[in-house]
Amino acid sequence: MSARLVLLGPPGAGKGTQAARLSDRLGIPAISTGDIFRANVAEQTELGKRAQRYMDAGEYVPDEVTNAMVRDRLAQPDAADGFLLDGYPRTADQVDELEGMLSADGQRLHAVVELTADTDEVVTRLLKRAEEQGRPDDTEVVIRRRLEVYAEQTAPLAATYAARGLLVQVDGIGGLDEVTERIMTALAPHLN
Ligand code: AMP
């Protein structure tokens, strides 16, 4: 299926997990900017070296770095017929950049799914993930900063996409299957 989708939501809302499931269901690649950055940090590439200090502090990597990386990724053949972006766009500038990348190819987004979850729930989930996975940015201080940055810079994008008729809001609290079904149901009217 050709679908061009964005997954929005605070850290800990379950975007990565749901992105993998939706990718399977819809037959489109899930593209996580956080995963691409982490892979580059692990390999200590130039991109990884530029991104690491921002990530470790819970800040966003500068737009020009992130936008160039996404532009390259979306130009890969597997993204030609659709994609699910997990963790991008996160700033107003990234929204504009994405729009530009797509419209240059005569493409558009089909929908933006916002996974909602309250702050106490996401902090609990992230602290649990810290124990299980040991992600360096899952310490309590950095988690709080990531949530602040999300509230300041990314949460407002929901209104931007709502104004464009693209926003689909889904409650991210519940069993994994239940949340996946909620998303699929909410997306259905947008997928044609
Ligand atoms: P995530 O795995 O999506 O939580 O992303 C982990 C970290 O990678 C974020 O806290 C940022 O430092 C960085 N990052 C991921 N996506 C973006 C983005 N779209 N813009 C800026 N920084 C990003």
mmCIF file with all atom_site columns, C-alpha atoms and ligand atoms in Angstrom:
data_model
loop_
_atom_site.group_PDB
_atom_site.id
_atom_site.type_symbol
_atom_site.label_atom_id
_atom_site.label_alt_id
_atom_site.label_comp_id
_atom_site.label_asym_id
_atom_site.label_entity_id
_atom_site.label_seq_id
_atom_site.pdbx_PDB_ins_code
_atom_site.Cartn_x
_atom_site.Cartn_y
_atom_site.Cartn_z
_atom_site.occupancy
_atom_site.B_iso_or_equiv
_atom_site.pdbx_formal_charge
_atom_site.auth_seq_id
_atom_site.auth_comp_id
_atom_site.auth_asym_id
_atom_site.auth_atom_id
_atom_site.pdbx_PDB_model_num
ATOM   1   C CA  . MET A 1 1   ? 0.000   0.000  0.000  1.00 0.00 ? 1   MET A CA  1
ATOM   2   C CA  . SER A 1 2   ? 1.245   3.466  -0.744 1.00 0.00 ? 2   SER A CA  1
ATOM   3   C CA  . ALA A 1 3   ? 0.928   5.502  2.419  1.00 0.00 ? 3   ALA A CA  1
ATOM   4   C CA  . ARG A 1 4   ? 3.032   8.398  3.627  1.00 0.00 ? 4   ARG A CA  1
ATOM   5   C CA  . LEU A 1 5   ? 2.589   8.723  7.336  1.00 0.00 ? 5   LEU A CA  1
ATOM   6   C CA  . VAL A 1 6   ? 4.038   10.518 10.347 1.00 0.00 ? 6   VAL A CA  1
ATOM   7   C CA  . LEU A 1 7   ? 3.898   9.266  13.914 1.00 0.00 ? 7   LEU A CA  1
ATOM   8   C CA  . LEU A 1 8   ? 3.910   12.011 16.564 1.00 0.00 ? 8   LEU A CA  1
ATOM   9   C CA  . GLY A 1 9   ? 3.872   11.627 20.316 1.00 0.00 ? 9   GLY A CA  1
ATOM   10  C CA  . PRO A 1 10  ? 5.960   12.244 23.414 1.00 0.00 ? 10  PRO A CA  1
ATOM   11  C CA  . PRO A 1 11  ? 8.965   10.100 24.272 1.00 0.00 ? 11  PRO A CA  1
ATOM   12  C CA  . GLY A 1 12  ? 7.631   6.927  25.886 1.00 0.00 ? 12  GLY A CA  1
ATOM   13  C CA  . ALA A 1 13  ? 4.247   6.963  24.127 1.00 0.00 ? 13  ALA A CA  1
ATOM   14  C CA  . GLY A 1 14  ? 5.160   3.755  22.293 1.00 0.00 ? 14  GLY A CA  1
ATOM   15  C CA  . LYS A 1 15  ? 5.970   5.208  18.856 1.00 0.00 ? 15  LYS A CA  1
ATOM   16  C CA  . GLY A 1 16  ? 8.812   2.798  18.096 1.00 0.00 ? 16  GLY A CA  1
ATOM   17  C CA  . THR A 1 17  ? 6.804   -0.292 18.984 1.00 0.00 ? 17  THR A CA  1
ATOM   18  C CA  . GLN A 1 18  ? 3.744   0.800  17.056 1.00 0.00 ? 18  GLN A CA  1
ATOM   19  C CA  . ALA A 1 19  ? 5.860   1.975  14.104 1.00 0.00 ? 19  ALA A CA  1
ATOM   20  C CA  . ALA A 1 20  ? 7.261   -1.554 13.682 1.00 0.00 ? 20  ALA A CA  1
ATOM   21  C CA  . ARG A 1 21  ? 3.776   -3.050 13.771 1.00 0.00 ? 21  ARG A CA  1
ATOM   22  C CA  . LEU A 1 22  ? 2.310   -0.537 11.346 1.00 0.00 ? 22  LEU A CA  1
ATOM   23  C CA  . SER A 1 23  ? 5.245   -1.042 9.023  1.00 0.00 ? 23  SER A CA  1
ATOM   24  C CA  . ASP A 1 24  ? 4.406   -4.780 8.870  1.00 0.00 ? 24  ASP A CA  1
ATOM   25  C CA  . ARG A 1 25  ? 0.696   -4.205 8.457  1.00 0.00 ? 25  ARG A CA  1
ATOM   26  C CA  . LEU A 1 26  ? 1.011   -1.552 5.763  1.00 0.00 ? 26  LEU A CA  1
ATOM   27  C CA  . GLY A 1 27  ? 4.107   -2.842 3.968  1.00 0.00 ? 27  GLY A CA  1
ATOM   28  C CA  . ILE A 1 28  ? 5.993   0.437  4.246  1.00 0.00 ? 28  ILE A CA  1
ATOM   29  C CA  . PRO A 1 29  ? 9.365   1.098  5.894  1.00 0.00 ? 29  PRO A CA  1
ATOM   30  C CA  . ALA A 1 30  ? 9.366   2.603  9.383  1.00 0.00 ? 30  ALA A CA  1
ATOM   31  C CA  . ILE A 1 31  ? 11.991  5.327  9.464  1.00 0.00 ? 31  ILE A CA  1
ATOM   32  C CA  . SER A 1 32  ? 13.085  6.405  12.940 1.00 0.00 ? 32  SER A CA  1
ATOM   33  C CA  . THR A 1 33  ? 15.406  9.395  13.066 1.00 0.00 ? 33  THR A CA  1
ATOM   34  C CA  . GLY A 1 34  ? 16.347  8.423  16.647 1.00 0.00 ? 34  GLY A CA  1
ATOM   35  C CA  . ASP A 1 35  ? 17.399  4.931  15.467 1.00 0.00 ? 35  ASP A CA  1
ATOM   36  C CA  . ILE A 1 36  ? 19.425  6.364  12.590 1.00 0.00 ? 36  ILE A CA  1
ATOM   37  C CA  . PHE A 1 37  ? 21.170  8.766  14.968 1.00 0.00 ? 37  PHE A CA  1
ATOM   38  C CA  . ARG A 1 38  ? 21.861  5.972  17.486 1.00 0.00 ? 38  ARG A CA  1
ATOM   39  C CA  . ALA A 1 39  ? 23.345  3.751  14.757 1.00 0.00 ? 39  ALA A CA  1
ATOM   40  C CA  . ASN A 1 40  ? 25.606  6.621  13.700 1.00 0.00 ? 40  ASN A CA  1
ATOM   41  C CA  . VAL A 1 41  ? 26.660  7.289  17.297 1.00 0.00 ? 41  VAL A CA  1
ATOM   42  C CA  . ALA A 1 42  ? 27.482  3.585  17.745 1.00 0.00 ? 42  ALA A CA  1
ATOM   43  C CA  . GLU A 1 43  ? 29.667  3.649  14.636 1.00 0.00 ? 43  GLU A CA  1
ATOM   44  C CA  . GLN A 1 44  ? 31.107  7.059  15.513 1.00 0.00 ? 44  GLN A CA  1
ATOM   45  C CA  . THR A 1 45  ? 30.455  8.433  12.038 1.00 0.00 ? 45  THR A CA  1
ATOM   46  C CA  . GLU A 1 46  ? 30.759  12.188 11.459 1.00 0.00 ? 46  GLU A CA  1
ATOM   47  C CA  . LEU A 1 47  ? 26.971  12.451 11.741 1.00 0.00 ? 47  LEU A CA  1
ATOM   48  C CA  . GLY A 1 48  ? 27.035  10.465 14.988 1.00 0.00 ? 48  GLY A CA  1
ATOM   49  C CA  . LYS A 1 49  ? 29.735  12.696 16.444 1.00 0.00 ? 49  LYS A CA  1
ATOM   50  C CA  . ARG A 1 50  ? 27.706  15.802 15.610 1.00 0.00 ? 50  ARG A CA  1
ATOM   51  C CA  . ALA A 1 51  ? 24.484  14.380 17.057 1.00 0.00 ? 51  ALA A CA  1
ATOM   52  C CA  . GLN A 1 52  ? 25.702  12.726 20.229 1.00 0.00 ? 52  GLN A CA  1
ATOM   53  C CA  . ARG A 1 53  ? 26.038  15.669 22.601 1.00 0.00 ? 53  ARG A CA  1
ATOM   54  C CA  . TYR A 1 54  ? 22.527  16.866 21.790 1.00 0.00 ? 54  TYR A CA  1
ATOM   55  C CA  . MET A 1 55  ? 21.056  13.422 22.276 1.00 0.00 ? 55  MET A CA  1
ATOM   56  C CA  . ASP A 1 56  ? 22.858  12.861 25.569 1.00 0.00 ? 56  ASP A CA  1
ATOM   57  C CA  . ALA A 1 57  ? 21.442  16.147 26.868 1.00 0.00 ? 57  ALA A CA  1
ATOM   58  C CA  . GLY A 1 58  ? 17.886  15.445 25.673 1.00 0.00 ? 58  GLY A CA  1
ATOM   59  C CA  . GLU A 1 59  ? 18.062  18.332 23.180 1.00 0.00 ? 59  GLU A CA  1
ATOM   60  C CA  . TYR A 1 60  ? 17.159  18.180 19.513 1.00 0.00 ? 60  TYR A CA  1
ATOM   61  C CA  . VAL A 1 61  ? 19.879  17.705 16.946 1.00 0.00 ? 61  VAL A CA  1
ATOM   62  C CA  . PRO A 1 62  ? 20.015  20.904 14.808 1.00 0.00 ? 62  PRO A CA  1
ATOM   63  C CA  . ASP A 1 63  ? 17.451  21.037 12.022 1.00 0.00 ? 63  ASP A CA  1
ATOM   64  C CA  . GLU A 1 64  ? 19.964  21.303 9.199  1.00 0.00 ? 64  GLU A CA  1
ATOM   65  C CA  . VAL A 1 65  ? 21.671  18.068 10.279 1.00 0.00 ? 65  VAL A CA  1
ATOM   66  C CA  . THR A 1 66  ? 18.389  16.209 10.783 1.00 0.00 ? 66  THR A CA  1
ATOM   67  C CA  . ASN A 1 67  ? 16.752  17.482 7.601  1.00 0.00 ? 67  ASN A CA  1
ATOM   68  C CA  . ALA A 1 68  ? 19.713  16.466 5.436  1.00 0.00 ? 68  ALA A CA  1
ATOM   69  C CA  . MET A 1 69  ? 19.688  12.992 6.959  1.00 0.00 ? 69  MET A CA  1
ATOM   70  C CA  . VAL A 1 70  ? 15.956  12.527 6.315  1.00 0.00 ? 70  VAL A CA  1
ATOM   71  C CA  . ARG A 1 71  ? 16.284  13.838 2.772  1.00 0.00 ? 71  ARG A CA  1
ATOM   72  C CA  . ASP A 1 72  ? 18.907  11.145 2.066  1.00 0.00 ? 72  ASP A CA  1
ATOM   73  C CA  . ARG A 1 73  ? 16.825  8.442  3.703  1.00 0.00 ? 73  ARG A CA  1
ATOM   74  C CA  . LEU A 1 74  ? 13.644  9.298  1.824  1.00 0.00 ? 74  LEU A CA  1
ATOM   75  C CA  . ALA A 1 75  ? 15.568  9.178  -1.444 1.00 0.00 ? 75  ALA A CA  1
ATOM   76  C CA  . GLN A 1 76  ? 16.283  5.452  -0.896 1.00 0.00 ? 76  GLN A CA  1
ATOM   77  C CA  . PRO A 1 77  ? 14.280  3.182  -3.205 1.00 0.00 ? 77  PRO A CA  1
ATOM   78  C CA  . ASP A 1 78  ? 12.354  1.453  -0.396 1.00 0.00 ? 78  ASP A CA  1
ATOM   79  C CA  . ALA A 1 79  ? 10.688  4.749  0.544  1.00 0.00 ? 79  ALA A CA  1
ATOM   80  C CA  . ALA A 1 80  ? 9.490   5.511  -2.985 1.00 0.00 ? 80  ALA A CA  1
ATOM   81  C CA  . ASP A 1 81  ? 6.024   4.047  -2.446 1.00 0.00 ? 81  ASP A CA  1
ATOM   82  C CA  . GLY A 1 82  ? 5.457   5.094  1.114  1.00 0.00 ? 82  GLY A CA  1
ATOM   83  C CA  . PHE A 1 83  ? 6.949   5.347  4.576  1.00 0.00 ? 83  PHE A CA  1
ATOM   84  C CA  . LEU A 1 84  ? 6.134   5.832  8.208  1.00 0.00 ? 84  LEU A CA  1
ATOM   85  C CA  . LEU A 1 85  ? 8.253   8.517  9.840  1.00 0.00 ? 85  LEU A CA  1
ATOM   86  C CA  . ASP A 1 86  ? 8.794   7.930  13.564 1.00 0.00 ? 86  ASP A CA  1
ATOM   87  C CA  . GLY A 1 87  ? 10.241  10.953 15.359 1.00 0.00 ? 87  GLY A CA  1
ATOM   88  C CA  . TYR A 1 88  ? 10.301  13.350 12.413 1.00 0.00 ? 88  TYR A CA  1
ATOM   89  C CA  . PRO A 1 89  ? 9.240   16.112 11.956 1.00 0.00 ? 89  PRO A CA  1
ATOM   90  C CA  . ARG A 1 90  ? 9.734   17.490 15.471 1.00 0.00 ? 90  ARG A CA  1
ATOM   91  C CA  . THR A 1 91  ? 10.048  21.234 14.789 1.00 0.00 ? 91  THR A CA  1
ATOM   92  C CA  . ALA A 1 92  ? 8.150   23.726 12.637 1.00 0.00 ? 92  ALA A CA  1
ATOM   93  C CA  . ASP A 1 93  ? 11.191  24.007 10.371 1.00 0.00 ? 93  ASP A CA  1
ATOM   94  C CA  . GLN A 1 94  ? 11.195  20.225 9.869  1.00 0.00 ? 94  GLN A CA  1
ATOM   95  C CA  . VAL A 1 95  ? 7.487   20.327 8.970  1.00 0.00 ? 95  VAL A CA  1
ATOM   96  C CA  . ASP A 1 96  ? 8.286   22.822 6.201  1.00 0.00 ? 96  ASP A CA  1
ATOM   97  C CA  . GLU A 1 97  ? 11.300  20.855 5.016  1.00 0.00 ? 97  GLU A CA  1
ATOM   98  C CA  . LEU A 1 98  ? 9.328   17.629 4.791  1.00 0.00 ? 98  LEU A CA  1
ATOM   99  C CA  . GLU A 1 99  ? 6.591   19.390 2.887  1.00 0.00 ? 99  GLU A CA  1
ATOM   100 C CA  . GLY A 1 100 ? 9.214   20.691 0.453  1.00 0.00 ? 100 GLY A CA  1
ATOM   101 C CA  . MET A 1 101 ? 10.821  17.267 -0.018 1.00 0.00 ? 101 MET A CA  1
ATOM   102 C CA  . LEU A 1 102 ? 7.471   15.654 -0.799 1.00 0.00 ? 102 LEU A CA  1
ATOM   103 C CA  . SER A 1 103 ? 5.986   18.355 -2.980 1.00 0.00 ? 103 SER A CA  1
ATOM   104 C CA  . ALA A 1 104 ? 9.161   18.445 -5.098 1.00 0.00 ? 104 ALA A CA  1
ATOM   105 C CA  . ASP A 1 105 ? 8.197   14.872 -6.095 1.00 0.00 ? 105 ASP A CA  1
ATOM   106 C CA  . GLY A 1 106 ? 4.487   15.620 -6.390 1.00 0.00 ? 106 GLY A CA  1
ATOM   107 C CA  . GLN A 1 107 ? 3.815   13.738 -3.155 1.00 0.00 ? 107 GLN A CA  1
ATOM   108 C CA  . ARG A 1 108 ? 1.908   14.503 0.016  1.00 0.00 ? 108 ARG A CA  1
ATOM   109 C CA  . LEU A 1 109 ? 1.367   13.093 3.491  1.00 0.00 ? 109 LEU A CA  1
ATOM   110 C CA  . HIS A 1 110 ? -1.727  10.951 3.967  1.00 0.00 ? 110 HIS A CA  1
ATOM   111 C CA  . ALA A 1 111 ? -2.011  11.313 7.734  1.00 0.00 ? 111 ALA A CA  1
ATOM   112 C CA  . VAL A 1 112 ? -0.206  12.228 10.933 1.00 0.00 ? 112 VAL A CA  1
ATOM   113 C CA  . VAL A 1 113 ? -0.942  9.939  13.867 1.00 0.00 ? 113 VAL A CA  1
ATOM   114 C CA  . GLU A 1 114 ? -0.502  11.502 17.297 1.00 0.00 ? 114 GLU A CA  1
ATOM   115 C CA  . LEU A 1 115 ? -0.110  8.873  20.013 1.00 0.00 ? 115 LEU A CA  1
ATOM   116 C CA  . THR A 1 116 ? -1.203  10.435 23.280 1.00 0.00 ? 116 THR A CA  1
ATOM   117 C CA  . ALA A 1 117 ? -0.086  9.449  26.785 1.00 0.00 ? 117 ALA A CA  1
ATOM   118 C CA  . ASP A 1 118 ? 0.040   11.417 30.021 1.00 0.00 ? 118 ASP A CA  1
ATOM   119 C CA  . THR A 1 119 ? 3.330   12.529 31.512 1.00 0.00 ? 119 THR A CA  1
ATOM   120 C CA  . ASP A 1 120 ? 3.332   10.234 34.568 1.00 0.00 ? 120 ASP A CA  1
ATOM   121 C CA  . GLU A 1 121 ? 2.720   7.230  32.332 1.00 0.00 ? 121 GLU A CA  1
ATOM   122 C CA  . VAL A 1 122 ? 5.519   8.087  29.909 1.00 0.00 ? 122 VAL A CA  1
ATOM   123 C CA  . VAL A 1 123 ? 8.038   8.795  32.675 1.00 0.00 ? 123 VAL A CA  1
ATOM   124 C CA  . THR A 1 124 ? 7.242   5.407  34.230 1.00 0.00 ? 124 THR A CA  1
ATOM   125 C CA  . ARG A 1 125 ? 7.632   3.677  30.868 1.00 0.00 ? 125 ARG A CA  1
ATOM   126 C CA  . LEU A 1 126 ? 10.904  5.433  30.078 1.00 0.00 ? 126 LEU A CA  1
ATOM   127 C CA  . LEU A 1 127 ? 12.429  4.600  33.470 1.00 0.00 ? 127 LEU A CA  1
ATOM   128 C CA  . LYS A 1 128 ? 11.470  0.955  32.881 1.00 0.00 ? 128 LYS A CA  1
ATOM   129 C CA  . ARG A 1 129 ? 13.054  1.081  29.415 1.00 0.00 ? 129 ARG A CA  1
ATOM   130 C CA  . ALA A 1 130 ? 16.186  2.545  31.016 1.00 0.00 ? 130 ALA A CA  1
ATOM   131 C CA  . GLU A 1 131 ? 16.498  -0.563 33.186 1.00 0.00 ? 131 GLU A CA  1
ATOM   132 C CA  . GLU A 1 132 ? 15.827  -2.924 30.294 1.00 0.00 ? 132 GLU A CA  1
ATOM   133 C CA  . GLN A 1 133 ? 17.810  -1.305 27.482 1.00 0.00 ? 133 GLN A CA  1
ATOM   134 C CA  . GLY A 1 134 ? 20.242  1.070  29.171 1.00 0.00 ? 134 GLY A CA  1
ATOM   135 C CA  . ARG A 1 135 ? 19.705  3.881  26.669 1.00 0.00 ? 135 ARG A CA  1
ATOM   136 C CA  . PRO A 1 136 ? 22.019  6.734  27.709 1.00 0.00 ? 136 PRO A CA  1
ATOM   137 C CA  . ASP A 1 137 ? 19.271  9.362  27.355 1.00 0.00 ? 137 ASP A CA  1
ATOM   138 C CA  . ASP A 1 138 ? 16.812  7.484  29.580 1.00 0.00 ? 138 ASP A CA  1
ATOM   139 C CA  . THR A 1 139 ? 18.039  8.923  32.900 1.00 0.00 ? 139 THR A CA  1
ATOM   140 C CA  . GLU A 1 140 ? 15.439  10.829 34.913 1.00 0.00 ? 140 GLU A CA  1
ATOM   141 C CA  . VAL A 1 141 ? 17.007  14.273 34.370 1.00 0.00 ? 141 VAL A CA  1
ATOM   142 C CA  . VAL A 1 142 ? 17.347  13.755 30.613 1.00 0.00 ? 142 VAL A CA  1
ATOM   143 C CA  . ILE A 1 143 ? 13.850  12.242 30.362 1.00 0.00 ? 143 ILE A CA  1
ATOM   144 C CA  . ARG A 1 144 ? 12.394  15.374 31.975 1.00 0.00 ? 144 ARG A CA  1
ATOM   145 C CA  . ARG A 1 145 ? 14.304  17.577 29.542 1.00 0.00 ? 145 ARG A CA  1
ATOM   146 C CA  . ARG A 1 146 ? 13.160  15.494 26.553 1.00 0.00 ? 146 ARG A CA  1
ATOM   147 C CA  . LEU A 1 147 ? 9.556   15.890 27.671 1.00 0.00 ? 147 LEU A CA  1
ATOM   148 C CA  . GLU A 1 148 ? 10.007  19.664 28.066 1.00 0.00 ? 148 GLU A CA  1
ATOM   149 C CA  . VAL A 1 149 ? 11.539  19.994 24.612 1.00 0.00 ? 149 VAL A CA  1
ATOM   150 C CA  . TYR A 1 150 ? 8.701   17.895 23.194 1.00 0.00 ? 150 TYR A CA  1
ATOM   151 C CA  . ALA A 1 151 ? 6.077   20.114 24.845 1.00 0.00 ? 151 ALA A CA  1
ATOM   152 C CA  . GLU A 1 152 ? 7.748   23.302 23.614 1.00 0.00 ? 152 GLU A CA  1
ATOM   153 C CA  . GLN A 1 153 ? 8.734   22.366 20.088 1.00 0.00 ? 153 GLN A CA  1
ATOM   154 C CA  . THR A 1 154 ? 6.829   19.288 18.935 1.00 0.00 ? 154 THR A CA  1
ATOM   155 C CA  . ALA A 1 155 ? 3.422   19.204 20.641 1.00 0.00 ? 155 ALA A CA  1
ATOM   156 C CA  . PRO A 1 156 ? 2.366   22.373 18.745 1.00 0.00 ? 156 PRO A CA  1
ATOM   157 C CA  . LEU A 1 157 ? 2.831   20.519 15.437 1.00 0.00 ? 157 LEU A CA  1
ATOM   158 C CA  . ALA A 1 158 ? -0.363  18.574 16.132 1.00 0.00 ? 158 ALA A CA  1
ATOM   159 C CA  . ALA A 1 159 ? -2.347  21.798 15.652 1.00 0.00 ? 159 ALA A CA  1
ATOM   160 C CA  . THR A 1 160 ? -0.449  22.534 12.439 1.00 0.00 ? 160 THR A CA  1
ATOM   161 C CA  . TYR A 1 161 ? -1.397  19.153 11.011 1.00 0.00 ? 161 TYR A CA  1
ATOM   162 C CA  . ALA A 1 162 ? -4.959  19.365 12.361 1.00 0.00 ? 162 ALA A CA  1
ATOM   163 C CA  . ALA A 1 163 ? -5.380  22.597 10.405 1.00 0.00 ? 163 ALA A CA  1
ATOM   164 C CA  . ARG A 1 164 ? -4.305  20.697 7.283  1.00 0.00 ? 164 ARG A CA  1
ATOM   165 C CA  . GLY A 1 165 ? -6.884  17.971 7.947  1.00 0.00 ? 165 GLY A CA  1
ATOM   166 C CA  . LEU A 1 166 ? -4.183  15.344 8.483  1.00 0.00 ? 166 LEU A CA  1
ATOM   167 C CA  . LEU A 1 167 ? -4.221  14.768 12.235 1.00 0.00 ? 167 LEU A CA  1
ATOM   168 C CA  . VAL A 1 168 ? -5.437  11.493 13.707 1.00 0.00 ? 168 VAL A CA  1
ATOM   169 C CA  . GLN A 1 169 ? -5.260  11.321 17.526 1.00 0.00 ? 169 GLN A CA  1
ATOM   170 C CA  . VAL A 1 170 ? -5.034  7.918  19.154 1.00 0.00 ? 170 VAL A CA  1
ATOM   171 C CA  . ASP A 1 171 ? -4.868  7.002  22.851 1.00 0.00 ? 171 ASP A CA  1
ATOM   172 C CA  . GLY A 1 172 ? -1.490  5.295  23.304 1.00 0.00 ? 172 GLY A CA  1
ATOM   173 C CA  . ILE A 1 173 ? -2.383  3.716  26.649 1.00 0.00 ? 173 ILE A CA  1
ATOM   174 C CA  . GLY A 1 174 ? -3.485  0.096  26.474 1.00 0.00 ? 174 GLY A CA  1
ATOM   175 C CA  . GLY A 1 175 ? -2.331  -3.287 25.226 1.00 0.00 ? 175 GLY A CA  1
ATOM   176 C CA  . LEU A 1 176 ? -0.058  -3.352 22.174 1.00 0.00 ? 176 LEU A CA  1
ATOM   177 C CA  . ASP A 1 177 ? -2.647  -5.034 19.945 1.00 0.00 ? 177 ASP A CA  1
ATOM   178 C CA  . GLU A 1 178 ? -5.394  -2.762 21.165 1.00 0.00 ? 178 GLU A CA  1
ATOM   179 C CA  . VAL A 1 179 ? -3.386  0.372  20.322 1.00 0.00 ? 179 VAL A CA  1
ATOM   180 C CA  . THR A 1 180 ? -2.406  -0.993 16.891 1.00 0.00 ? 180 THR A CA  1
ATOM   181 C CA  . GLU A 1 181 ? -6.066  -1.673 16.100 1.00 0.00 ? 181 GLU A CA  1
ATOM   182 C CA  . ARG A 1 182 ? -7.051  1.809  17.254 1.00 0.00 ? 182 ARG A CA  1
ATOM   183 C CA  . ILE A 1 183 ? -4.474  3.315  14.921 1.00 0.00 ? 183 ILE A CA  1
ATOM   184 C CA  . MET A 1 184 ? -5.499  1.144  11.947 1.00 0.00 ? 184 MET A CA  1
ATOM   185 C CA  . THR A 1 185 ? -9.157  2.063  12.461 1.00 0.00 ? 185 THR A CA  1
ATOM   186 C CA  . ALA A 1 186 ? -8.416  5.763  12.795 1.00 0.00 ? 186 ALA A CA  1
ATOM   187 C CA  . LEU A 1 187 ? -6.169  5.698  9.718  1.00 0.00 ? 187 LEU A CA  1
ATOM   188 C CA  . ALA A 1 188 ? -8.546  3.829  7.437  1.00 0.00 ? 188 ALA A CA  1
ATOM   189 C CA  . PRO A 1 189 ? -10.378 6.898  6.085  1.00 0.00 ? 189 PRO A CA  1
ATOM   190 C CA  . HIS A 1 190 ? -7.027  8.487  5.164  1.00 0.00 ? 190 HIS A CA  1
ATOM   191 C CA  . LEU A 1 191 ? -5.566  5.526  3.294  1.00 0.00 ? 191 LEU A CA  1
ATOM   192 C CA  . ASN A 1 192 ? -6.792  5.770  -0.251 1.00 0.00 ? 192 ASN A CA  1
HETATM 193 P P1  . AMP B 2 .   ? 13.981  9.182  19.746 1.00 0.00 ? 1   AMP B P1  1
HETATM 194 O O1  . AMP B 2 .   ? 14.582  7.826  19.616 1.00 0.00 ? 1   AMP B O1  1
HETATM 195 O O2  . AMP B 2 .   ? 12.981  9.482  18.686 1.00 0.00 ? 1   AMP B O2  1
HETATM 196 O O3  . AMP B 2 .   ? 13.459  9.454  21.142 1.00 0.00 ? 1   AMP B O3  1
HETATM 197 O O4  . AMP B 2 .   ? 15.168  10.228 19.512 1.00 0.00 ? 1   AMP B O4  1
HETATM 198 C C1  . AMP B 2 .   ? 16.305  10.232 20.371 1.00 0.00 ? 1   AMP B C1  1
HETATM 199 C C2  . AMP B 2 .   ? 17.050  11.556 20.223 1.00 0.00 ? 1   AMP B C2  1
HETATM 200 O O5  . AMP B 2 .   ? 17.510  11.710 18.875 1.00 0.00 ? 1   AMP B O5  1
HETATM 201 C C3  . AMP B 2 .   ? 16.227  12.804 20.494 1.00 0.00 ? 1   AMP B C3  1
HETATM 202 O O6  . AMP B 2 .   ? 16.144  13.114 21.883 1.00 0.00 ? 1   AMP B O6  1
HETATM 203 C C4  . AMP B 2 .   ? 17.028  13.852 19.729 1.00 0.00 ? 1   AMP B C4  1
HETATM 204 O O7  . AMP B 2 .   ? 18.215  14.209 20.401 1.00 0.00 ? 1   AMP B O7  1
HETATM 205 C C5  . AMP B 2 .   ? 17.435  13.069 18.483 1.00 0.00 ? 1   AMP B C5  1
HETATM 206 N N1  . AMP B 2 .   ? 16.399  13.200 17.429 1.00 0.00 ? 1   AMP B N1  1
HETATM 207 C C6  . AMP B 2 .   ? 15.622  12.208 16.902 1.00 0.00 ? 1   AMP B C6  1
HETATM 208 N N2  . AMP B 2 .   ? 14.790  12.694 15.963 1.00 0.00 ? 1   AMP B N2  1
HETATM 209 C C7  . AMP B 2 .   ? 15.035  14.020 15.885 1.00 0.00 ? 1   AMP B C7  1
HETATM 210 C C8  . AMP B 2 .   ? 14.483  15.083 15.123 1.00 0.00 ? 1   AMP B C8  1
HETATM 211 N N3  . AMP B 2 .   ? 13.485  14.867 14.239 1.00 0.00 ? 1   AMP B N3  1
HETATM 212 N N4  . AMP B 2 .   ? 14.990  16.331 15.302 1.00 0.00 ? 1   AMP B N4  1
HETATM 213 C C9  . AMP B 2 .   ? 15.990  16.552 16.179 1.00 0.00 ? 1   AMP B C9  1
HETATM 214 N N5  . AMP B 2 .   ? 16.532  15.604 16.955 1.00 0.00 ? 1   AMP B N5  1
HETATM 215 C C10 . AMP B 2 .   ? 16.068  14.349 16.819 1.00 0.00 ? 1   AMP B C10 1
#
